[in-house]
XYZ file of C-alpha atoms in Angstrom:
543
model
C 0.000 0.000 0.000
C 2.726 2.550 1.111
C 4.680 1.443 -2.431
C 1.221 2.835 -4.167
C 1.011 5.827 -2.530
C 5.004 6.611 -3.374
C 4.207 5.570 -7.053
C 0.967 7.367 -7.031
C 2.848 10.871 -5.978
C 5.553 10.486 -7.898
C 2.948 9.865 -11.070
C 1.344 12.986 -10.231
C 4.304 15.018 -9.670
C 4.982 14.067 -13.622
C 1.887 14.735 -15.010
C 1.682 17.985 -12.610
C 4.544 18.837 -14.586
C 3.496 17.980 -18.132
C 0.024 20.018 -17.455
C 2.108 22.839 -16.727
C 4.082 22.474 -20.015
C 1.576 21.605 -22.524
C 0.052 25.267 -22.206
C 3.105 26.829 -23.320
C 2.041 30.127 -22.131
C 4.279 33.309 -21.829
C 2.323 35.848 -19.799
C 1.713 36.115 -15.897
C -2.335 35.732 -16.574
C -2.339 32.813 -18.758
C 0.331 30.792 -16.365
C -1.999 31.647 -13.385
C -4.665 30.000 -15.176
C -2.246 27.243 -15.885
C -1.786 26.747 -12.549
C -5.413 27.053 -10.860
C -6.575 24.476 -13.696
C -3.212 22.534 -11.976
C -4.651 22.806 -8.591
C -8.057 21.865 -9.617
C -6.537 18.622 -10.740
C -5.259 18.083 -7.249
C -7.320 19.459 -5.538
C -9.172 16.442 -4.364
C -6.311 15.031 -3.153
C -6.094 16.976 0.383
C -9.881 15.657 1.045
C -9.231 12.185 0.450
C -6.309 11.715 2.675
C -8.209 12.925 5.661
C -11.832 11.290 4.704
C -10.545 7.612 6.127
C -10.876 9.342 9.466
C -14.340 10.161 9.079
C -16.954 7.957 7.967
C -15.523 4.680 8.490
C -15.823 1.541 6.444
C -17.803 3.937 3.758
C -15.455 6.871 3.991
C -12.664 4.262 3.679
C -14.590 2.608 0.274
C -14.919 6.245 -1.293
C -11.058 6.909 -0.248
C -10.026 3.380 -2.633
C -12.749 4.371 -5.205
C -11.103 8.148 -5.570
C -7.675 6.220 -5.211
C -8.518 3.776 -8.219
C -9.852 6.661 -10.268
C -6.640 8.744 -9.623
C -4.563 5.948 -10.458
C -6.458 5.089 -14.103
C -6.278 8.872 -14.617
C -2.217 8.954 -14.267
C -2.287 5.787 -16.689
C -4.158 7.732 -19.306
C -1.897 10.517 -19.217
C 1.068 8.273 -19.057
C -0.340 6.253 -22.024
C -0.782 9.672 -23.813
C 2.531 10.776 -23.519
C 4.200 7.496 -24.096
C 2.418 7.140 -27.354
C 3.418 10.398 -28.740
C 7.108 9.552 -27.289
C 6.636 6.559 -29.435
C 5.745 8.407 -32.509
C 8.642 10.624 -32.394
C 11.348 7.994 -31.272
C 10.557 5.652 -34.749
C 13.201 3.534 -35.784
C 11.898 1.841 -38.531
C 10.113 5.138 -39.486
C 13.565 7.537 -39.034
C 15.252 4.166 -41.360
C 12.621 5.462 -44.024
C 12.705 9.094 -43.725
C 16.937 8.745 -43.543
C 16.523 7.208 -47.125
C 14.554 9.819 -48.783
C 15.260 12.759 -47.010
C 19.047 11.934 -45.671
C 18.050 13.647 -42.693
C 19.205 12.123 -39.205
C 18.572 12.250 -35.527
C 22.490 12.901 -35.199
C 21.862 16.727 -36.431
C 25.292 18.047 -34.207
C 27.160 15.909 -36.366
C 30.110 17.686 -38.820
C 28.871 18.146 -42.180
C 30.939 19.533 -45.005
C 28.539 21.168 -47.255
C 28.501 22.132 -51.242
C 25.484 24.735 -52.004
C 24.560 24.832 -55.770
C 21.671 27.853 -56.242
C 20.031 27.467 -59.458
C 18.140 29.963 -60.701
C 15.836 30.663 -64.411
C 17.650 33.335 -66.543
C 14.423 34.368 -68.115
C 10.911 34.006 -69.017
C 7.278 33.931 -67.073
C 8.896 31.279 -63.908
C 12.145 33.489 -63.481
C 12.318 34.504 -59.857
C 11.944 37.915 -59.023
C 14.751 37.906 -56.500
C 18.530 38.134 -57.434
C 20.491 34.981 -57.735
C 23.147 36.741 -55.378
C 19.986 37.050 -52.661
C 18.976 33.682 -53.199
C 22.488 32.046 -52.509
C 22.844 34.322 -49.195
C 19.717 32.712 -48.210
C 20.771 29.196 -49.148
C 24.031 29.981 -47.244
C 22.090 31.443 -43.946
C 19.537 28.039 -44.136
C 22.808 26.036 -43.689
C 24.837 28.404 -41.011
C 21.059 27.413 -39.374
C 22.688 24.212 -37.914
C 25.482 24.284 -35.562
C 28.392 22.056 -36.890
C 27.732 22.267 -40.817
C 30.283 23.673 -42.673
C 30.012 25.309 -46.300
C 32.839 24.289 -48.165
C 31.396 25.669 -51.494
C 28.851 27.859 -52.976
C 27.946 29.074 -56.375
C 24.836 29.870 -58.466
C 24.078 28.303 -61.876
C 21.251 29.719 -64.449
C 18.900 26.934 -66.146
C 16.254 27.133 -68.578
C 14.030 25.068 -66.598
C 13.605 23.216 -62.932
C 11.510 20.422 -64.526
C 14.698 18.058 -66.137
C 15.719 14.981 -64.596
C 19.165 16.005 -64.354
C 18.110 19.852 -63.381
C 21.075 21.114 -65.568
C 22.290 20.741 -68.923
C 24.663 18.148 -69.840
C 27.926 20.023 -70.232
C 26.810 21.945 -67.101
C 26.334 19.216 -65.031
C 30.115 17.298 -66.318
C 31.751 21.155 -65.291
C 29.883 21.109 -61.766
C 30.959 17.442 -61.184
C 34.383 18.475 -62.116
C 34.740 21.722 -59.858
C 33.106 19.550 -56.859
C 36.300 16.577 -57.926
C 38.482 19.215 -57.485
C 38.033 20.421 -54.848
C 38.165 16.969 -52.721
C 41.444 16.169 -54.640
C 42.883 19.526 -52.729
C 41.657 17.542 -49.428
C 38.877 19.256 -48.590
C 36.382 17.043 -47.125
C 32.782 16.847 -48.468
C 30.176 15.069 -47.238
C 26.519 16.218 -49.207
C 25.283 18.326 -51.635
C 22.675 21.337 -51.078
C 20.369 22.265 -54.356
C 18.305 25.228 -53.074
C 15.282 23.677 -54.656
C 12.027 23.648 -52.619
C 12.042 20.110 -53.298
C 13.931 17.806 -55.933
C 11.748 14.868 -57.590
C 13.257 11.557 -57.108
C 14.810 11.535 -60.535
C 16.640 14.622 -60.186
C 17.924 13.417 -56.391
C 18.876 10.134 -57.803
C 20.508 11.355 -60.975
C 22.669 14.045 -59.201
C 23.761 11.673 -56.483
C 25.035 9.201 -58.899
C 26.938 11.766 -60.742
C 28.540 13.476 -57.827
C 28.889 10.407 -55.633
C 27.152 12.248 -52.487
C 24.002 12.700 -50.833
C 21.996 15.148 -52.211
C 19.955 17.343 -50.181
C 16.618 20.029 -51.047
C 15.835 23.230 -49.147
C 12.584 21.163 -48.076
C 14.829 18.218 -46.476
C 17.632 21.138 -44.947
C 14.664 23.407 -43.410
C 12.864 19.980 -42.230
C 16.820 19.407 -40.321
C 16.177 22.800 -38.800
C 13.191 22.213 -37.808
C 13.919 18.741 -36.153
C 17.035 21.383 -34.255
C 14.542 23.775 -33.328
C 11.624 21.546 -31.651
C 11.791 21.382 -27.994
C 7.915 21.247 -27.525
C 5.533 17.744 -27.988
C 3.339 20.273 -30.196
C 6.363 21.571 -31.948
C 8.342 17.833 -32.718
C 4.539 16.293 -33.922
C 4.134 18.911 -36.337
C 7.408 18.715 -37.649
C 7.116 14.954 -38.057
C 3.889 15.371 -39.828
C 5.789 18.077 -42.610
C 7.990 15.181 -43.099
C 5.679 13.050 -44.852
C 4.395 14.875 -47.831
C 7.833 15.380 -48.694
C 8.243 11.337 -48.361
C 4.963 10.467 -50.184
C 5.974 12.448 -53.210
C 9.486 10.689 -53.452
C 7.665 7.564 -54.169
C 5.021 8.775 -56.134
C 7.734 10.126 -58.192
C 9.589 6.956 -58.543
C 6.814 4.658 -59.284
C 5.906 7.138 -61.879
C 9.668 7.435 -63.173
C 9.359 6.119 -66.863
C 12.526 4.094 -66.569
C 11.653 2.543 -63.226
C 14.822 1.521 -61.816
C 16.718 2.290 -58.807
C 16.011 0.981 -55.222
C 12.801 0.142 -53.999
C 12.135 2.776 -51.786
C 8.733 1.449 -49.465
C 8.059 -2.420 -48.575
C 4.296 -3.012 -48.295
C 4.875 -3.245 -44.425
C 6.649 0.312 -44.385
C 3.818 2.095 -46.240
C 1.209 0.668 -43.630
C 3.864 2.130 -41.462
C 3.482 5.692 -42.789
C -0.151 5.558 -43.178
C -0.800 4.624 -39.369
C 1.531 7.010 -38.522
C 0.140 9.812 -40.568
C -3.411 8.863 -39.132
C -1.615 8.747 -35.589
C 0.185 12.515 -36.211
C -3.073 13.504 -37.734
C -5.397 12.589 -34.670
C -2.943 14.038 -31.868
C -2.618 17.380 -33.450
C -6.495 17.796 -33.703
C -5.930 17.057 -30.294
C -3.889 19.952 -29.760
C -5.854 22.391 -32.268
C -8.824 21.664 -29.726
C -6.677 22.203 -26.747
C -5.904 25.978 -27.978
C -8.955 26.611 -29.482
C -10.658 25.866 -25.642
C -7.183 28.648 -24.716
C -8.633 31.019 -27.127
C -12.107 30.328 -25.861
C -10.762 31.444 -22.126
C -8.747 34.356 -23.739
C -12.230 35.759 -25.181
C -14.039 34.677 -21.872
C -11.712 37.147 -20.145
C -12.076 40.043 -22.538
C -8.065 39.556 -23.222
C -7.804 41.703 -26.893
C -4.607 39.199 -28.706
C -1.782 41.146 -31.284
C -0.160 38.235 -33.032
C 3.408 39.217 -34.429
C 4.090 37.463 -38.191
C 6.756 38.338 -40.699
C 9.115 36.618 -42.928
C 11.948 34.418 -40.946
C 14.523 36.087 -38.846
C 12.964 39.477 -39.509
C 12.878 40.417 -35.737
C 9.532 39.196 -34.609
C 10.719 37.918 -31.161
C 13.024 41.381 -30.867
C 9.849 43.471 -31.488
C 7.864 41.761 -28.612
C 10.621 42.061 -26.158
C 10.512 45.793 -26.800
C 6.904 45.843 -26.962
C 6.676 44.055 -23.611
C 9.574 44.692 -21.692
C 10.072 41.017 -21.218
C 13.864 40.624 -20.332
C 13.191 37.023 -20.370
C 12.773 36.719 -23.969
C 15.989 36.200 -25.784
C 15.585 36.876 -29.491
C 18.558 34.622 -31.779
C 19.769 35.592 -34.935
C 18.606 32.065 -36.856
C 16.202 30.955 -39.021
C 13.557 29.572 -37.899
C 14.300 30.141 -34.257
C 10.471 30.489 -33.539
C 8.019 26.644 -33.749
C 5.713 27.152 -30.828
C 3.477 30.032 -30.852
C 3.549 31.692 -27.203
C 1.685 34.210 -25.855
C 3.228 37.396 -23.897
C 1.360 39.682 -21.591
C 2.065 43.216 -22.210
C 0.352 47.060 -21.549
C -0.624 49.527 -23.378
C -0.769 53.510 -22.952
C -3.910 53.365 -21.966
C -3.441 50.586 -19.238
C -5.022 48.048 -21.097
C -3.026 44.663 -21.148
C -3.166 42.600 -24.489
C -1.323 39.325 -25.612
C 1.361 39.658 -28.245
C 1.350 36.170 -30.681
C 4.588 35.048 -31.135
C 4.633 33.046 -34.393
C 6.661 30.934 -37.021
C 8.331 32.448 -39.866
C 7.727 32.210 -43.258
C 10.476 31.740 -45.874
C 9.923 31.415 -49.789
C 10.420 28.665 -51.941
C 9.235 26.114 -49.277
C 5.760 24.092 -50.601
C 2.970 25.278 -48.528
C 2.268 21.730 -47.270
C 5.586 21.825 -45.136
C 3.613 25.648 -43.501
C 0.419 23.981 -43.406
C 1.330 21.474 -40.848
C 1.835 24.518 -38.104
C -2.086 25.360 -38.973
C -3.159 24.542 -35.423
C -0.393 26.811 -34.083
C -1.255 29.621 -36.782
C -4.498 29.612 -36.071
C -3.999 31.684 -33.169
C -2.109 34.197 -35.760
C -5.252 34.300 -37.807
C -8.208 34.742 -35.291
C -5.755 37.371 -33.713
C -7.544 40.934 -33.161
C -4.712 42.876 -35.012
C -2.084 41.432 -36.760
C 1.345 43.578 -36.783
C 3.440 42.179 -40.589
C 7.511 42.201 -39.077
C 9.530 43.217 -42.072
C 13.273 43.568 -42.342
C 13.844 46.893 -43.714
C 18.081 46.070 -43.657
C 17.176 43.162 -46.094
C 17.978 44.262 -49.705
C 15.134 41.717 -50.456
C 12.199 43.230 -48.176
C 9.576 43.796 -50.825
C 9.773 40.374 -51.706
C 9.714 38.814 -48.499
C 6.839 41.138 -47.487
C 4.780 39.770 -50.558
C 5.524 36.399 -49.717
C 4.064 36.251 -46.531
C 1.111 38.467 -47.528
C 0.459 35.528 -50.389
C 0.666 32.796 -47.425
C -1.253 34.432 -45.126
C -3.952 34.696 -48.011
C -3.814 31.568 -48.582
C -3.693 29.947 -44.725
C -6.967 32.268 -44.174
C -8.296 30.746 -46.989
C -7.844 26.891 -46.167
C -8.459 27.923 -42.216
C -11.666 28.120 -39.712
C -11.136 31.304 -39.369
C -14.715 32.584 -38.615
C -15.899 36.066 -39.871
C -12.311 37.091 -39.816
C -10.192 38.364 -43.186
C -7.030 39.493 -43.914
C -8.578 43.437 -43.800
C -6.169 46.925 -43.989
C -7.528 47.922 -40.867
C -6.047 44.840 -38.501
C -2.803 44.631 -39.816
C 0.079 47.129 -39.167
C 2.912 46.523 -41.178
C 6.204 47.454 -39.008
C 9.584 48.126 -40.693
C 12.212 46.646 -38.366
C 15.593 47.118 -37.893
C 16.225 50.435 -39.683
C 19.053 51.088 -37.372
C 20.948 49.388 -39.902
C 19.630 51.289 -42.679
C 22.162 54.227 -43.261
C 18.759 56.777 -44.718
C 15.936 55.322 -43.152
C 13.614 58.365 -44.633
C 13.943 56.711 -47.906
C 12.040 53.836 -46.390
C 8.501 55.142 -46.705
C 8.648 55.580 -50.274
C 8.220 52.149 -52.306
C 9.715 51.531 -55.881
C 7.118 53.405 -57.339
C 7.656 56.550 -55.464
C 4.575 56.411 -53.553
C 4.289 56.983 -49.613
C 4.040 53.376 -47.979
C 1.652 53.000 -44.538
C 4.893 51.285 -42.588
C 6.109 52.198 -38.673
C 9.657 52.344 -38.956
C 11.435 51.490 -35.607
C 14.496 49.707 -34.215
C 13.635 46.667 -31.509
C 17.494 47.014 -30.514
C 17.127 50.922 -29.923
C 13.824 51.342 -29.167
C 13.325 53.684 -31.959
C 9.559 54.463 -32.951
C 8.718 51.978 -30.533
C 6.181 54.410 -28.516
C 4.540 55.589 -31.542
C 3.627 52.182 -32.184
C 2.506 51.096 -29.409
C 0.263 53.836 -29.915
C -0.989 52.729 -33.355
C -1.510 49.130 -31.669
C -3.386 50.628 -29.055
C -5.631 52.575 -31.477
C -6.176 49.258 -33.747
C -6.725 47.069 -30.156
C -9.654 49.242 -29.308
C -11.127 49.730 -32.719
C -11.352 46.044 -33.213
C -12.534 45.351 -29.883
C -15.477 47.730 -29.695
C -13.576 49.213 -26.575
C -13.990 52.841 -25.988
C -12.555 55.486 -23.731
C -14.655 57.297 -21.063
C -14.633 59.139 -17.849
C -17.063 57.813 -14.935
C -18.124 59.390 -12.158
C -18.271 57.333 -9.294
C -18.475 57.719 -5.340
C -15.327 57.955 -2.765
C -15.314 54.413 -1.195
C -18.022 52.673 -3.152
C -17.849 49.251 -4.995
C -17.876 50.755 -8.241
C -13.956 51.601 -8.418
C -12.770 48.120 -7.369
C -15.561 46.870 -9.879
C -13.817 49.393 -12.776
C -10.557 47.944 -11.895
C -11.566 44.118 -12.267
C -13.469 44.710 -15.257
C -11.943 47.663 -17.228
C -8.264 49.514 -17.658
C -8.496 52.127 -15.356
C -5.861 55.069 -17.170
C -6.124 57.660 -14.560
C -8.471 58.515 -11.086
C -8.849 62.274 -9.819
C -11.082 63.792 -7.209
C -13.995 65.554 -9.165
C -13.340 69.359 -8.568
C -16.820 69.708 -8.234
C -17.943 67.030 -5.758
C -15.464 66.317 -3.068
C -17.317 62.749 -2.465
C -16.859 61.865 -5.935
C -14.061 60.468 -7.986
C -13.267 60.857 -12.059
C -12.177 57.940 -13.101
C -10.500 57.960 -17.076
C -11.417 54.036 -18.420
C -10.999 51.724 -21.697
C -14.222 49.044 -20.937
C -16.249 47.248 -23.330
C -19.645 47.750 -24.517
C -21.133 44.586 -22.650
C -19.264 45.423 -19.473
C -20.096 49.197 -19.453
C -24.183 47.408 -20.186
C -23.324 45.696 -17.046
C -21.793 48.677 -15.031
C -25.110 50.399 -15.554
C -27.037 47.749 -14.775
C -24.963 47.443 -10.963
C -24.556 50.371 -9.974
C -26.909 53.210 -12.324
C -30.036 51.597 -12.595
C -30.486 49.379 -9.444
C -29.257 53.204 -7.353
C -32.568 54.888 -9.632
């Protein structure tokens, strides 16, 4: 019995624990709720211990039937958290995904890498950004993961992205000869990097058997930085799930490869083996997508207005909250994709009222939308925000670009999304130009390539620079979208109606009234349904 009990606290001390975690919240008012909807879980606990004394042999039968329920609830949870453990630590399934992806749990390991860009020299599918832009970014996905080394890097123009060996004949011989060369010199090299968004399994195999190394897509490299960048059970099931798309259309394109040789990629027992596992991946994050739309549901319960922060990757979203917030906690880091979770961080605003600031993942271009669609349930909460504030990069010679991109996948996302009565509308989003302390004329900013005056906030989230003005703007766009309004109530010295004010509104200021010395003015941002109820306390029940 005493062994029970030891096991029985220890179990609860763990799943204490993982209710804490699964909220991921970032702001005092959301971890308080965290914790009373801890305590409520526990709460029973105090009784029980105590009810053997009272009662006797019936008190004593309740105490084992609370006991026995307690102890199936811990198994549940347990059983929960073991099976998603399970569907992250795969064997068989990392054996498959190693194969088509050459992706690997061992992520710290050295890697000496050669980056190939290619890019269309003309016609309707050429790429509006520079070649030179594209292989920085190429470069920057790699520098993403600690340990891998770029040993090479050039650009190469194509007519097309559709042939099976992606470049031209004599093209391909010259690249296979420069990449020879180089290992004769003794550098090592140890895969290839074709910033593609993804390769078909032609091209992969083709280009692996001519340079003799693995060959690697910017789907398969940002999926590796992903796998880095998960700490979260939300954050690693949703990567897994991107995975597979990307694995699914490997062998589609093989079985539909006209020559159909090469390996066989999927036994029948390892493609029941990805379909149970996609159902599995599938079924837990609806799961989770319930769990925050029931957070949302208590966030709109409790009148709490929500900002969420988007923008293109590594564009400062993170920096801009810690400024917005004061949060010294937060520690912004210069990566790509830094940000999986979405977390929510309490700040104030001029007028007192406090909001939640979205923290969200980044886009990047050049990535299939299936690999973004698989964070749905977390940008969701991005979507159904009140006001949205657009992060751009203003030190980025490729801003306009990356600000279009992320417009075009928000569009889309809203599209494909439950996202209510709520669209993509001028009026809730801000768009913010970051980082123009590193922008030697930042009054050139506001004009775009066609001369005209853009609607941007220019600040600095390392200086603080136009940080106050918008905070103002937010502040104007929180309580436009809200329906909240500002007002001055009269109210009597050492009544309930202050206290009540302060509960239910954001009191900005309280002064005696000049003309009534038992009377305060009291300057406050409340709803429409609470000022309904105000009047309904404290006006019409006085009358």
């Amino acid at each position: 019995m005493l062994g029970l009990s030891v096991r029985s606290i220890v179990r609860k001390a763990c799943v204490k624990n993982v209710l804490l975690q699964s909220f991921q919240p970032k702001c005092r008012n959301e971890v308080e709720r965290c914790r009373q909807l801890t305590q409520l879980f526990f709460c029973r606990e105090k009784y029980t211990d105590s009810s053997k004394y009272k009662g006797g042999k019936q008190a004593g039968q309740r105490q084992k039937a609370i006991a026995s329920k307690h102890e199936d609830d811990d198994e549940a949870l347990d059983e929960t958290m073991n099976q998603r453990t399970e569907l992250i630590e795969d064997r068989e399934y990392d054996t498959v995904a190693s194969s088509a992806m050459h992706v690997t749990k061992q992520i710290l390991n050295v890697q000496h890498v050669v980056i190939i860009q290619p890019y269309i020299k003309w016609g309707p599918r050429k790429n509006p950004t520079k070649p030179d832009l594209l292989l920085q970014e190429a470069e920057a996905l790699v520098r993403s993961l600690p340990r891998w080394n770029i040993e090479l890097s050039m650009k190469v123009p194509v007519e097309t992205l559709d042939k099976r060996q992606l470049f031209g004949t004599g093209k391909l011989e010259e690249l296979k000869g420069i990449i020879q060369a180089r290992q004769e010199t003794g550098t090592p090299l140890t895969c290839v990097f074709i910033s593609k968004g993804t390769l078909t399994y032609g091209q992969k195999q083709t280009l692996e058997q001519v340079f003799r190394l693995p060959v690697m897509d910017r789907y398969s490299v940002v999926v590796q930085i992903l796998r880095l960048h998960a700490v979260s059970m939300e954050a690693k099931l949703q990567v897994a799930l991107a995975e597979l798309p990307y694995i699914w259309s490997q062998v589609k394109d093989q079985e539909g490869s006209a020559k159909g040789g090469g390996r066989i990629f999927l036994s029948d027992s390892q493609r029941q083996m990805l379909q149970l596992r996609e159902r599995k991946l599938r079924n837990e994050l609806a799961t989770i997508r319930s769990h925050r739309e029931l957070l949302r549901n208590r966030r709109r319960q409790k009148n709490f207005p929500v900002v969420a922060v988007v923008g293109y990757t590594n564009a400062g979203k993170t920096s801009l909250i810690k400024a917005l917030t004061e949060e010294q906690s937060l520690q912004p880091r210069d990566q790509l994709f830094a940000t999986l979770d979405v977390t929510a961080h309490a700040g104030l605003l001029p007028c007192k009222l406090e909001v939640l600031y979205m923290d969200t993942v980044g886009f990047m271009a050049d990535i299939p939308t299936g690999l973004i669609e698989c964070f749905v349930a977390t940008l969701e909460d991005a979507m159904l925000a009140d006001v949205i504030v657009h992060v751009q990069d203003m030190a980025h010679e490729n801003c306009a670009e990356q600000r279009a991109h992320v417009e075009r996948t928000l569009g889309k996302l809203m599209q494909q999304g439950n996202n209510g009565d709520r669209a993509l509308t001028p009026e809730r989003i801000i768009n913010v130009g970051n980082k123009i302390d590193l922008v030697a004329d930042p009054a050139d900013l506001r004009m775009d390539s066609d001369g005209e005056q853009q609607r941007l906030h220019l600040i600095s989230s390392r200086t603080l620079v136009g940080v106050h003005e918008l905070l103002l703007e937010v502040e104007r766009r929180v309580l436009h979208a809200t329906g909240r309004q500002r007002m001055v109530i009269r109210v009597p010295m050492g009544g309930q109606e202050l206290p009540w004010l302060y509960k239910n509104a954001a009191v900005t200021e309280s002064a005696a009234d000049p003309n009534n010395a038992e009377r305060l003015l009291v300057s406050v941002v409340i709803t429409e349904a609470k000022l309904q109820q105000f009047r309904h306390l404290f006006i019409r029940n006085r009358g």
